[in-house]
């Protein structure tokens, strides 16, 4: 089972270390972690994806809530949140392959962000399933490098927004 948590945390030194330390001390694995400053520079938003059984995931949520730097925790359910991920993929592409890769990227609303003599860098943003589908389709080409940001997300609507 997978759980996506959105944490509002103080934007201070060591917060990331304390959150990740909580996971490592208890033997939990972080599947994905993204962090960025919010509209208010005093706070950051962390999106943490963890996998485990229901009891383990509930324990993770409780333990995160005990950290002094964690101000708010929301579970991002697929039905009432928007989740996205960014992937950059460098593909070897020469001759006719170049246009084939660009065409595939366009189908997935990807952008070609760099063109070299023998490679392309494609940028895609979307749900994990969309990015996984694109990567499966380009497996016949040589992937030279791949970088994924991990999931980030927000709940839909303004009902549960926490103002500090």
Tab-separated table of N, CA and C in Angstrom:
chain	number	residue	atom	x	y	z
A	1	UNK	N	0.836	-1.167	0.000
A	1	UNK	CA	0.000	0.000	0.000
A	1	UNK	C	0.893	1.246	0.000
A	2	UNK	N	0.472	2.268	-0.747
A	2	UNK	CA	1.256	3.497	-0.859
A	2	UNK	C	0.474	4.650	-0.257
A	3	UNK	N	1.185	5.554	0.432
A	3	UNK	CA	0.551	6.726	1.029
A	3	UNK	C	1.354	7.961	0.653
A	4	UNK	N	0.643	9.005	0.192
A	4	UNK	CA	1.276	10.270	-0.172
A	4	UNK	C	0.911	11.278	0.906
A	5	UNK	N	1.925	11.820	1.577
A	5	UNK	CA	1.725	12.782	2.654
A	5	UNK	C	2.263	14.145	2.245
A	6	UNK	N	1.488	15.181	2.502
A	6	UNK	CA	1.922	16.549	2.282
A	6	UNK	C	2.153	17.171	3.647
A	7	UNK	N	3.390	17.588	3.904
A	7	UNK	CA	3.761	18.153	5.199
A	7	UNK	C	4.054	19.635	5.039
A	8	UNK	N	3.522	20.443	5.925
A	8	UNK	CA	3.907	21.844	6.008
A	8	UNK	C	4.884	21.920	7.170
A	9	UNK	N	6.102	22.384	6.890
A	9	UNK	CA	7.162	22.379	7.904
A	9	UNK	C	7.809	23.748	7.987
A	10	UNK	N	8.466	24.004	9.125
A	10	UNK	CA	9.260	25.216	9.256
A	10	UNK	C	10.402	25.154	8.260
A	11	UNK	N	10.705	26.267	7.625
A	11	UNK	CA	11.803	26.337	6.666
A	11	UNK	C	13.070	26.712	7.422
A	12	UNK	N	13.605	25.746	8.150
A	12	UNK	CA	14.809	25.959	8.945
A	12	UNK	C	15.809	24.841	8.669
A	13	UNK	N	17.037	25.105	9.029
A	13	UNK	CA	18.096	24.116	8.819
A	13	UNK	C	17.817	22.862	9.631
A	14	UNK	N	18.020	21.718	9.019
A	14	UNK	CA	17.912	20.446	9.709
A	14	UNK	C	16.556	19.766	9.642
A	15	UNK	N	15.536	20.448	9.113
A	15	UNK	CA	14.193	19.841	9.064
A	15	UNK	C	14.207	18.591	8.199
A	16	UNK	N	14.792	18.686	7.021
A	16	UNK	CA	14.852	17.527	6.121
A	16	UNK	C	15.584	16.367	6.793
A	17	UNK	N	16.652	16.676	7.485
A	17	UNK	CA	17.421	15.643	8.185
A	17	UNK	C	16.586	14.981	9.280
A	18	UNK	N	15.813	15.759	10.012
A	18	UNK	CA	14.984	15.189	11.074
A	18	UNK	C	13.873	14.309	10.501
A	19	UNK	N	13.252	14.741	9.409
A	19	UNK	CA	12.189	13.936	8.802
A	19	UNK	C	12.763	12.639	8.240
A	20	UNK	N	13.841	12.753	7.473
A	20	UNK	CA	14.420	11.534	6.896
A	20	UNK	C	15.013	10.639	7.978
A	21	UNK	N	15.538	11.234	9.039
A	21	UNK	CA	16.076	10.460	10.154
A	21	UNK	C	15.009	9.635	10.844
A	22	UNK	N	13.808	10.192	10.952
A	22	UNK	CA	12.697	9.455	11.548
A	22	UNK	C	12.455	8.167	10.770
A	23	UNK	N	12.492	8.263	9.444
A	23	UNK	CA	12.276	7.092	8.601
A	23	UNK	C	13.401	6.080	8.780
A	24	UNK	N	14.637	6.538	8.741
A	24	UNK	CA	15.760	5.596	8.799
A	24	UNK	C	15.878	4.937	10.173
A	25	UNK	N	15.616	5.680	11.249
A	25	UNK	CA	15.702	5.107	12.597
A	25	UNK	C	14.704	3.974	12.796
A	26	UNK	N	13.563	4.074	12.150
A	26	UNK	CA	12.523	3.072	12.328
A	26	UNK	C	12.504	2.028	11.209
A	27	UNK	N	13.444	2.136	10.279
A	27	UNK	CA	13.538	1.159	9.198
A	27	UNK	C	12.480	1.313	8.122
A	28	UNK	N	11.867	2.506	8.021
A	28	UNK	CA	10.886	2.773	6.981
A	28	UNK	C	11.593	3.275	5.740
A	29	UNK	N	11.015	3.012	4.593
A	29	UNK	CA	11.594	3.465	3.333
A	29	UNK	C	10.781	4.622	2.771
A	30	UNK	N	11.477	5.636	2.266
A	30	UNK	CA	10.840	6.743	1.557
A	30	UNK	C	10.909	6.415	0.078
A	31	UNK	N	9.756	6.265	-0.566
A	31	UNK	CA	9.706	5.980	-1.994
A	31	UNK	C	10.013	7.220	-2.803
A	32	UNK	N	9.530	8.370	-2.324
A	32	UNK	CA	9.707	9.632	-3.028
A	32	UNK	C	9.663	10.756	-2.003
A	33	UNK	N	10.483	11.786	-2.223
A	33	UNK	CA	10.517	12.926	-1.326
A	33	UNK	C	10.809	14.183	-2.127
A	34	UNK	N	9.923	15.167	-2.041
A	34	UNK	CA	10.174	16.465	-2.669
A	34	UNK	C	9.981	17.541	-1.612
A	35	UNK	N	10.773	18.593	-1.717
A	35	UNK	CA	10.720	19.683	-0.749
A	35	UNK	C	10.884	20.992	-1.492
A	36	UNK	N	10.096	21.980	-1.112
A	36	UNK	CA	10.250	23.305	-1.693
A	36	UNK	C	9.623	24.361	-0.800
A	37	UNK	N	10.146	25.561	-0.891
A	37	UNK	CA	9.632	26.694	-0.141
A	37	UNK	C	8.218	27.032	-0.608
A	38	UNK	N	7.360	27.459	0.303
A	38	UNK	CA	5.999	27.848	-0.035
A	38	UNK	C	5.958	29.329	-0.405
A	39	UNK	N	4.752	29.863	-0.595
A	39	UNK	CA	4.592	31.286	-0.887
A	39	UNK	C	5.113	32.136	0.269
A	40	UNK	N	5.085	31.579	1.470
A	40	UNK	CA	5.648	32.233	2.646
A	40	UNK	C	7.010	31.603	2.914
A	41	UNK	N	8.101	32.359	2.791
A	41	UNK	CA	9.445	31.766	2.923
A	41	UNK	C	9.759	31.194	4.310
A	42	UNK	N	8.887	31.389	5.277
A	42	UNK	CA	9.119	30.796	6.603
A	42	UNK	C	8.789	29.307	6.619
A	43	UNK	N	8.084	28.835	5.585
A	43	UNK	CA	7.606	27.456	5.565
A	43	UNK	C	7.998	26.752	4.263
A	44	UNK	N	8.129	25.451	4.365
A	44	UNK	CA	8.365	24.602	3.194
A	44	UNK	C	7.287	23.532	3.155
A	45	UNK	N	7.033	23.007	1.971
A	45	UNK	CA	6.117	21.892	1.808
A	45	UNK	C	6.942	20.679	1.397
A	46	UNK	N	6.748	19.593	2.108
A	46	UNK	CA	7.371	18.310	1.780
A	46	UNK	C	6.277	17.369	1.313
A	47	UNK	N	6.537	16.665	0.239
A	47	UNK	CA	5.644	15.596	-0.187
A	47	UNK	C	6.427	14.305	-0.027
A	48	UNK	N	5.933	13.449	0.845
A	48	UNK	CA	6.613	12.193	1.166
A	48	UNK	C	5.724	11.046	0.723
A	49	UNK	N	6.299	10.125	-0.038
A	49	UNK	CA	5.578	8.921	-0.441
A	49	UNK	C	6.240	7.741	0.260
A	50	UNK	N	5.426	6.974	0.971
A	50	UNK	CA	5.934	5.804	1.690
A	50	UNK	C	5.057	4.607	1.348
A	51	UNK	N	5.644	3.420	1.448
A	51	UNK	CA	4.907	2.187	1.206
A	51	UNK	C	4.997	1.298	2.426
A	52	UNK	N	3.933	0.553	2.651
A	52	UNK	CA	3.899	-0.374	3.767
A	52	UNK	C	2.477	-0.825	4.013
A	53	UNK	N	2.291	-1.607	5.070
A	53	UNK	CA	0.928	-2.002	5.414
A	53	UNK	C	0.235	-0.834	6.107
A	54	UNK	N	-1.057	-0.968	6.310
A	54	UNK	CA	-1.860	0.130	6.860
A	54	UNK	C	-1.346	0.574	8.226
A	55	UNK	N	-0.971	-0.373	9.055
A	55	UNK	CA	-0.488	-0.062	10.402
A	55	UNK	C	0.832	0.718	10.338
A	56	UNK	N	1.734	0.302	9.473
A	56	UNK	CA	3.022	0.993	9.328
A	56	UNK	C	2.813	2.413	8.838
A	57	UNK	N	1.954	2.594	7.836
A	57	UNK	CA	1.718	3.924	7.298
A	57	UNK	C	1.056	4.836	8.330
A	58	UNK	N	0.173	4.289	9.140
A	58	UNK	CA	-0.449	5.076	10.214
A	58	UNK	C	0.594	5.469	11.255
A	59	UNK	N	1.508	4.565	11.556
A	59	UNK	CA	2.583	4.844	12.518
A	59	UNK	C	3.500	5.950	11.993
A	60	UNK	N	3.807	5.910	10.697
A	60	UNK	CA	4.633	6.953	10.088
A	60	UNK	C	3.961	8.316	10.261
A	61	UNK	N	2.668	8.385	9.973
A	61	UNK	CA	1.937	9.647	10.093
A	61	UNK	C	1.974	10.156	11.533
A	62	UNK	N	1.759	9.285	12.495
A	62	UNK	CA	1.779	9.682	13.907
A	62	UNK	C	3.161	10.179	14.325
A	63	UNK	N	4.192	9.469	13.908
A	63	UNK	CA	5.553	9.861	14.277
A	63	UNK	C	5.932	11.206	13.658
A	64	UNK	N	5.530	11.423	12.398
A	64	UNK	CA	5.802	12.718	11.760
A	64	UNK	C	5.098	13.845	12.514
A	65	UNK	N	3.894	13.592	12.990
A	65	UNK	CA	3.136	14.596	13.729
A	65	UNK	C	3.789	15.002	15.037
A	66	UNK	N	4.653	14.147	15.571
A	66	UNK	CA	5.345	14.456	16.825
A	66	UNK	C	6.561	15.361	16.626
A	67	UNK	N	7.045	15.476	15.374
A	67	UNK	CA	8.207	16.331	15.127
A	67	UNK	C	7.809	17.797	15.293
A	68	UNK	N	8.603	18.543	16.021
A	68	UNK	CA	8.266	19.933	16.331
A	68	UNK	C	8.222	20.824	15.086
A	69	UNK	N	9.013	20.512	14.072
A	69	UNK	CA	9.060	21.325	12.846
A	69	UNK	C	7.876	21.067	11.923
A	70	UNK	N	7.148	19.973	12.136
A	70	UNK	CA	6.021	19.618	11.273
A	70	UNK	C	4.773	20.321	11.801
A	71	UNK	N	4.259	21.258	11.010
A	71	UNK	CA	3.117	22.077	11.427
A	71	UNK	C	1.775	21.490	10.993
A	72	UNK	N	1.766	20.759	9.880
A	72	UNK	CA	0.521	20.211	9.363
A	72	UNK	C	0.832	19.003	8.491
A	73	UNK	N	-0.026	18.002	8.557
A	73	UNK	CA	0.118	16.795	7.731
A	73	UNK	C	-1.221	16.540	7.034
A	74	UNK	N	-1.165	16.331	5.733
A	74	UNK	CA	-2.355	15.963	4.957
A	74	UNK	C	-2.028	14.710	4.160
A	75	UNK	N	-2.956	13.785	4.132
A	75	UNK	CA	-2.830	12.636	3.243
A	75	UNK	C	-3.428	13.046	1.910
A	76	UNK	N	-2.671	12.890	0.837
A	76	UNK	CA	-3.143	13.255	-0.497
A	76	UNK	C	-3.786	12.028	-1.139
A	77	UNK	N	-5.109	11.960	-1.018
A	77	UNK	CA	-5.865	10.874	-1.627
A	77	UNK	C	-6.034	11.171	-3.124
A	78	UNK	N	-5.949	10.175	-3.981
A	78	UNK	CA	-6.044	10.408	-5.431
A	78	UNK	C	-7.316	11.129	-5.866
A	79	UNK	N	-8.425	10.898	-5.167
A	79	UNK	CA	-9.700	11.495	-5.574
A	79	UNK	C	-9.810	12.981	-5.261
A	80	UNK	N	-9.098	13.448	-4.252
A	80	UNK	CA	-9.254	14.847	-3.859
A	80	UNK	C	-7.940	15.612	-3.804
A	81	UNK	N	-7.000	15.224	-4.659
A	81	UNK	CA	-5.734	15.949	-4.733
A	81	UNK	C	-5.196	15.918	-6.164
A	82	UNK	N	-4.250	16.788	-6.405
A	82	UNK	CA	-3.555	16.826	-7.687
A	82	UNK	C	-2.096	16.477	-7.411
A	83	UNK	N	-1.613	15.412	-8.042
A	83	UNK	CA	-0.236	14.953	-7.879
A	83	UNK	C	0.468	14.998	-9.224
A	84	UNK	N	1.687	15.460	-9.233
A	84	UNK	CA	2.477	15.516	-10.459
A	84	UNK	C	3.917	15.120	-10.160
A	85	UNK	N	4.596	14.732	-11.229
A	85	UNK	CA	6.010	14.407	-11.163
A	85	UNK	C	6.660	14.916	-12.442
A	86	UNK	N	7.914	15.258	-12.358
A	86	UNK	CA	8.684	15.704	-13.512
A	86	UNK	C	9.749	14.656	-13.815
A	87	UNK	N	9.935	14.362	-15.105
A	87	UNK	CA	11.010	13.472	-15.518
A	87	UNK	C	11.784	14.134	-16.650
A	88	UNK	N	13.090	14.042	-16.567
A	88	UNK	CA	13.985	14.422	-17.654
A	88	UNK	C	14.665	13.145	-18.115
A	89	UNK	N	14.605	12.878	-19.413
A	89	UNK	CA	15.211	11.661	-19.938
A	89	UNK	C	16.062	12.005	-21.156
A	90	UNK	N	17.319	11.581	-21.079
A	90	UNK	CA	18.247	11.778	-22.206
A	90	UNK	C	18.292	10.480	-22.998
A	91	UNK	N	17.944	10.578	-24.285
A	91	UNK	CA	17.825	9.409	-25.150
A	91	UNK	C	18.814	9.543	-26.307
A	92	UNK	N	19.531	8.451	-26.595
A	92	UNK	CA	20.381	8.446	-27.781
A	92	UNK	C	19.460	8.436	-28.992
A	93	UNK	N	19.656	9.397	-29.896
A	93	UNK	CA	18.787	9.504	-31.073
A	93	UNK	C	19.588	10.090	-32.223
A	94	UNK	N	19.744	9.285	-33.264
A	94	UNK	CA	20.438	9.736	-34.471
A	94	UNK	C	19.540	9.453	-35.672
A	95	UNK	N	19.639	10.289	-36.664
A	95	UNK	CA	18.881	10.081	-37.894
A	95	UNK	C	17.387	10.078	-37.670
A	96	UNK	N	16.716	9.049	-38.208
A	96	UNK	CA	15.261	8.943	-38.114
A	96	UNK	C	14.776	8.735	-36.676
A	97	UNK	N	15.645	8.187	-35.830
A	97	UNK	CA	15.264	7.964	-34.443
A	97	UNK	C	14.892	9.282	-33.751
A	98	UNK	N	15.576	10.347	-34.120
A	98	UNK	CA	15.349	11.643	-33.481
A	98	UNK	C	13.872	12.047	-33.612
A	99	UNK	N	13.356	11.990	-34.840
A	99	UNK	CA	11.958	12.385	-35.060
A	99	UNK	C	10.987	11.423	-34.383
A	100	UNK	N	11.327	10.132	-34.358
A	100	UNK	CA	10.467	9.149	-33.685
A	100	UNK	C	10.336	9.457	-32.191
A	101	UNK	N	11.448	9.779	-31.541
A	101	UNK	CA	11.426	10.094	-30.108
A	101	UNK	C	10.648	11.387	-29.862
A	102	UNK	N	10.856	12.388	-30.703
A	102	UNK	CA	10.134	13.658	-30.563
A	102	UNK	C	8.631	13.435	-30.730
A	103	UNK	N	8.247	12.615	-31.696
A	103	UNK	CA	6.829	12.322	-31.921
A	103	UNK	C	6.217	11.634	-30.702
A	104	UNK	N	6.923	10.653	-30.149
A	104	UNK	CA	6.436	9.977	-28.941
A	104	UNK	C	6.280	10.971	-27.788
A	105	UNK	N	7.262	11.833	-27.616
A	105	UNK	CA	7.198	12.828	-26.548
A	105	UNK	C	5.999	13.753	-26.743
A	106	UNK	N	5.736	14.152	-27.973
A	106	UNK	CA	4.610	15.040	-28.251
A	106	UNK	C	3.272	14.386	-27.902
A	107	UNK	N	3.158	13.088	-28.132
A	107	UNK	CA	1.927	12.364	-27.790
A	107	UNK	C	1.664	12.477	-26.286
A	108	UNK	N	2.719	12.481	-25.490
A	108	UNK	CA	2.601	12.565	-24.041
A	108	UNK	C	2.713	13.996	-23.528
A	109	UNK	N	2.625	14.952	-24.450
A	109	UNK	CA	2.756	16.377	-24.139
A	109	UNK	C	4.088	16.711	-23.490
A	110	UNK	N	5.115	15.991	-23.937
A	110	UNK	CA	6.467	16.265	-23.480
A	110	UNK	C	7.107	17.340	-24.336
A	111	UNK	N	8.173	17.879	-23.828
A	111	UNK	CA	8.911	18.907	-24.568
A	111	UNK	C	10.347	18.453	-24.776
A	112	UNK	N	10.867	18.755	-25.955
A	112	UNK	CA	12.280	18.535	-26.219
A	112	UNK	C	13.002	19.774	-25.701
A	113	UNK	N	13.834	19.587	-24.685
A	113	UNK	CA	14.488	20.735	-24.059
A	113	UNK	C	15.965	20.859	-24.429
A	114	UNK	N	16.507	19.824	-25.087
A	114	UNK	CA	17.893	19.901	-25.541
A	114	UNK	C	18.078	18.921	-26.691
A	115	UNK	N	18.811	19.368	-27.700
A	115	UNK	CA	19.131	18.517	-28.842
A	115	UNK	C	20.640	18.538	-29.024
A	116	UNK	N	21.234	17.351	-28.998
A	116	UNK	CA	22.664	17.220	-29.248
A	116	UNK	C	22.873	16.487	-30.563
A	117	UNK	N	24.136	16.246	-30.911
A	117	UNK	CA	24.437	15.542	-32.160
A	117	UNK	C	23.862	14.129	-32.180
A	118	UNK	N	23.878	13.480	-31.020
A	118	UNK	CA	23.412	12.092	-30.987
A	118	UNK	C	22.433	11.816	-29.844
A	119	UNK	N	21.865	12.871	-29.269
A	119	UNK	CA	20.935	12.661	-28.160
A	119	UNK	C	19.913	13.790	-28.063
A	120	UNK	N	18.845	13.499	-27.322
A	120	UNK	CA	17.783	14.460	-27.016
A	120	UNK	C	17.508	14.397	-25.530
A	121	UNK	N	17.103	15.512	-24.958
A	121	UNK	CA	16.574	15.490	-23.599
A	121	UNK	C	15.110	15.878	-23.687
A	122	UNK	N	14.264	14.990	-23.138
A	122	UNK	CA	12.827	15.186	-23.143
A	122	UNK	C	12.382	15.489	-21.707
A	123	UNK	N	11.495	16.460	-21.569
A	123	UNK	CA	10.905	16.810	-20.280
A	123	UNK	C	9.421	16.454	-20.307
A	124	UNK	N	8.984	15.706	-19.314
A	124	UNK	CA	7.572	15.357	-19.174
A	124	UNK	C	7.120	15.643	-17.757
A	125	UNK	N	5.902	16.132	-17.641
A	125	UNK	CA	5.288	16.369	-16.344
A	125	UNK	C	3.921	15.709	-16.346
A	126	UNK	N	3.586	15.052	-15.246
A	126	UNK	CA	2.269	14.443	-15.160
A	126	UNK	C	2.205	13.444	-14.034
A	127	UNK	N	1.157	12.650	-14.056
A	127	UNK	CA	1.010	11.605	-13.055
A	127	UNK	C	2.028	10.506	-13.316
A	128	UNK	N	2.394	9.797	-12.263
A	128	UNK	CA	3.400	8.744	-12.370
A	128	UNK	C	3.056	7.728	-13.442
A	129	UNK	N	1.798	7.362	-13.562
A	129	UNK	CA	1.397	6.349	-14.542
A	129	UNK	C	1.678	6.830	-15.974
A	130	UNK	N	1.473	8.102	-16.239
A	130	UNK	CA	1.753	8.670	-17.568
A	130	UNK	C	3.248	8.609	-17.864
A	131	UNK	N	4.056	8.995	-16.892
A	131	UNK	CA	5.506	8.989	-17.093
A	131	UNK	C	6.027	7.568	-17.262
A	132	UNK	N	5.490	6.646	-16.475
A	132	UNK	CA	5.892	5.236	-16.602
A	132	UNK	C	5.539	4.691	-17.983
A	133	UNK	N	4.375	5.061	-18.498
A	133	UNK	CA	3.951	4.600	-19.827
A	133	UNK	C	4.898	5.127	-20.901
A	134	UNK	N	5.292	6.390	-20.801
A	134	UNK	CA	6.240	6.958	-21.769
A	134	UNK	C	7.576	6.219	-21.706
A	135	UNK	N	8.060	5.984	-20.505
A	135	UNK	CA	9.357	5.313	-20.356
A	135	UNK	C	9.311	3.883	-20.896
A	136	UNK	N	8.178	3.206	-20.742
A	136	UNK	CA	8.040	1.859	-21.327
A	136	UNK	C	8.114	1.928	-22.856
A	137	UNK	N	7.492	2.955	-23.444
A	137	UNK	CA	7.477	3.078	-24.906
A	137	UNK	C	8.846	3.400	-25.495
A	138	UNK	N	9.678	4.088	-24.757
A	138	UNK	CA	10.992	4.440	-25.318
A	138	UNK	C	12.096	3.471	-24.895
A	139	UNK	N	11.718	2.343	-24.317
A	139	UNK	CA	12.713	1.347	-23.922
A	139	UNK	C	13.489	0.789	-25.110
A	140	UNK	N	12.912	0.870	-26.303
A	140	UNK	CA	13.616	0.370	-27.482
A	140	UNK	C	14.757	1.292	-27.910
A	141	UNK	N	14.768	2.486	-27.348
A	141	UNK	CA	15.861	3.425	-27.604
A	141	UNK	C	16.796	3.370	-26.402
A	142	UNK	N	18.022	3.790	-26.605
A	142	UNK	CA	18.982	3.760	-25.506
A	142	UNK	C	18.780	4.979	-24.614
A	143	UNK	N	18.391	4.735	-23.375
A	143	UNK	CA	18.256	5.817	-22.399
A	143	UNK	C	19.631	6.041	-21.785
A	144	UNK	N	20.165	7.232	-21.997
A	144	UNK	CA	21.499	7.553	-21.511
A	144	UNK	C	21.474	8.016	-20.055
A	145	UNK	N	20.488	8.825	-19.715
A	145	UNK	CA	20.341	9.299	-18.344
A	145	UNK	C	18.860	9.541	-18.070
A	146	UNK	N	18.504	9.440	-16.796
A	146	UNK	CA	17.119	9.634	-16.395
A	146	UNK	C	17.105	10.282	-15.015
A	147	UNK	N	16.286	11.332	-14.857
A	147	UNK	CA	16.121	11.984	-13.553
A	147	UNK	C	14.631	12.197	-13.313
A	148	UNK	N	14.176	11.769	-12.135
A	148	UNK	CA	12.777	11.956	-11.748
A	148	UNK	C	12.742	12.751	-10.456
A	149	UNK	N	11.788	13.672	-10.363
A	149	UNK	CA	11.705	14.509	-9.172
A	149	UNK	C	11.013	13.822	-8.010
A	150	UNK	N	10.139	12.895	-8.293
A	150	UNK	CA	9.283	12.349	-7.258
A	150	UNK	C	7.981	13.127	-7.250
A	151	UNK	N	6.999	12.583	-6.570
A	151	UNK	CA	5.654	13.171	-6.562
A	151	UNK	C	5.619	14.427	-5.706
A	152	UNK	N	4.898	15.410	-6.178
A	152	UNK	CA	4.519	16.565	-5.368
A	152	UNK	C	3.042	16.806	-5.604
A	153	UNK	N	2.356	17.350	-4.628
A	153	UNK	CA	0.921	17.516	-4.809
A	153	UNK	C	0.282	18.425	-3.792
A	154	UNK	N	-0.964	18.754	-4.063
A	154	UNK	CA	-1.796	19.573	-3.184
A	154	UNK	C	-3.212	19.019	-3.201
A	155	UNK	N	-3.938	19.259	-2.109
A	155	UNK	CA	-5.338	18.872	-2.083
A	155	UNK	C	-6.139	19.836	-2.945
A	156	UNK	N	-7.244	19.351	-3.477
A	156	UNK	CA	-8.130	20.195	-4.287
A	156	UNK	C	-8.935	21.123	-3.372
A	157	UNK	N	-9.313	22.285	-3.912
A	157	UNK	CA	-10.168	23.204	-3.178
A	157	UNK	C	-9.433	23.968	-2.109
A	158	UNK	N	-10.184	24.805	-1.390
A	158	UNK	CA	-9.576	25.646	-0.363
A	158	UNK	C	-10.107	25.352	1.041
A	159	UNK	N	-10.944	24.338	1.178
A	159	UNK	CA	-11.571	24.054	2.471
A	159	UNK	C	-10.566	23.681	3.551
A	160	UNK	N	-9.540	22.943	3.211
A	160	UNK	CA	-8.614	22.459	4.250
A	160	UNK	C	-7.259	23.160	4.244
A	161	UNK	N	-7.184	24.335	3.636
A	161	UNK	CA	-5.921	25.075	3.622
A	161	UNK	C	-5.661	25.604	5.020
A	162	UNK	N	-4.437	25.431	5.457
A	162	UNK	CA	-4.071	25.896	6.802
A	162	UNK	C	-3.294	27.196	6.667
A	163	UNK	N	-3.829	28.247	7.255
A	163	UNK	CA	-3.171	29.549	7.256
A	163	UNK	C	-2.457	29.704	8.595
A	164	UNK	N	-1.206	30.099	8.533
A	164	UNK	CA	-0.444	30.253	9.785
A	164	UNK	C	-0.238	31.717	10.093
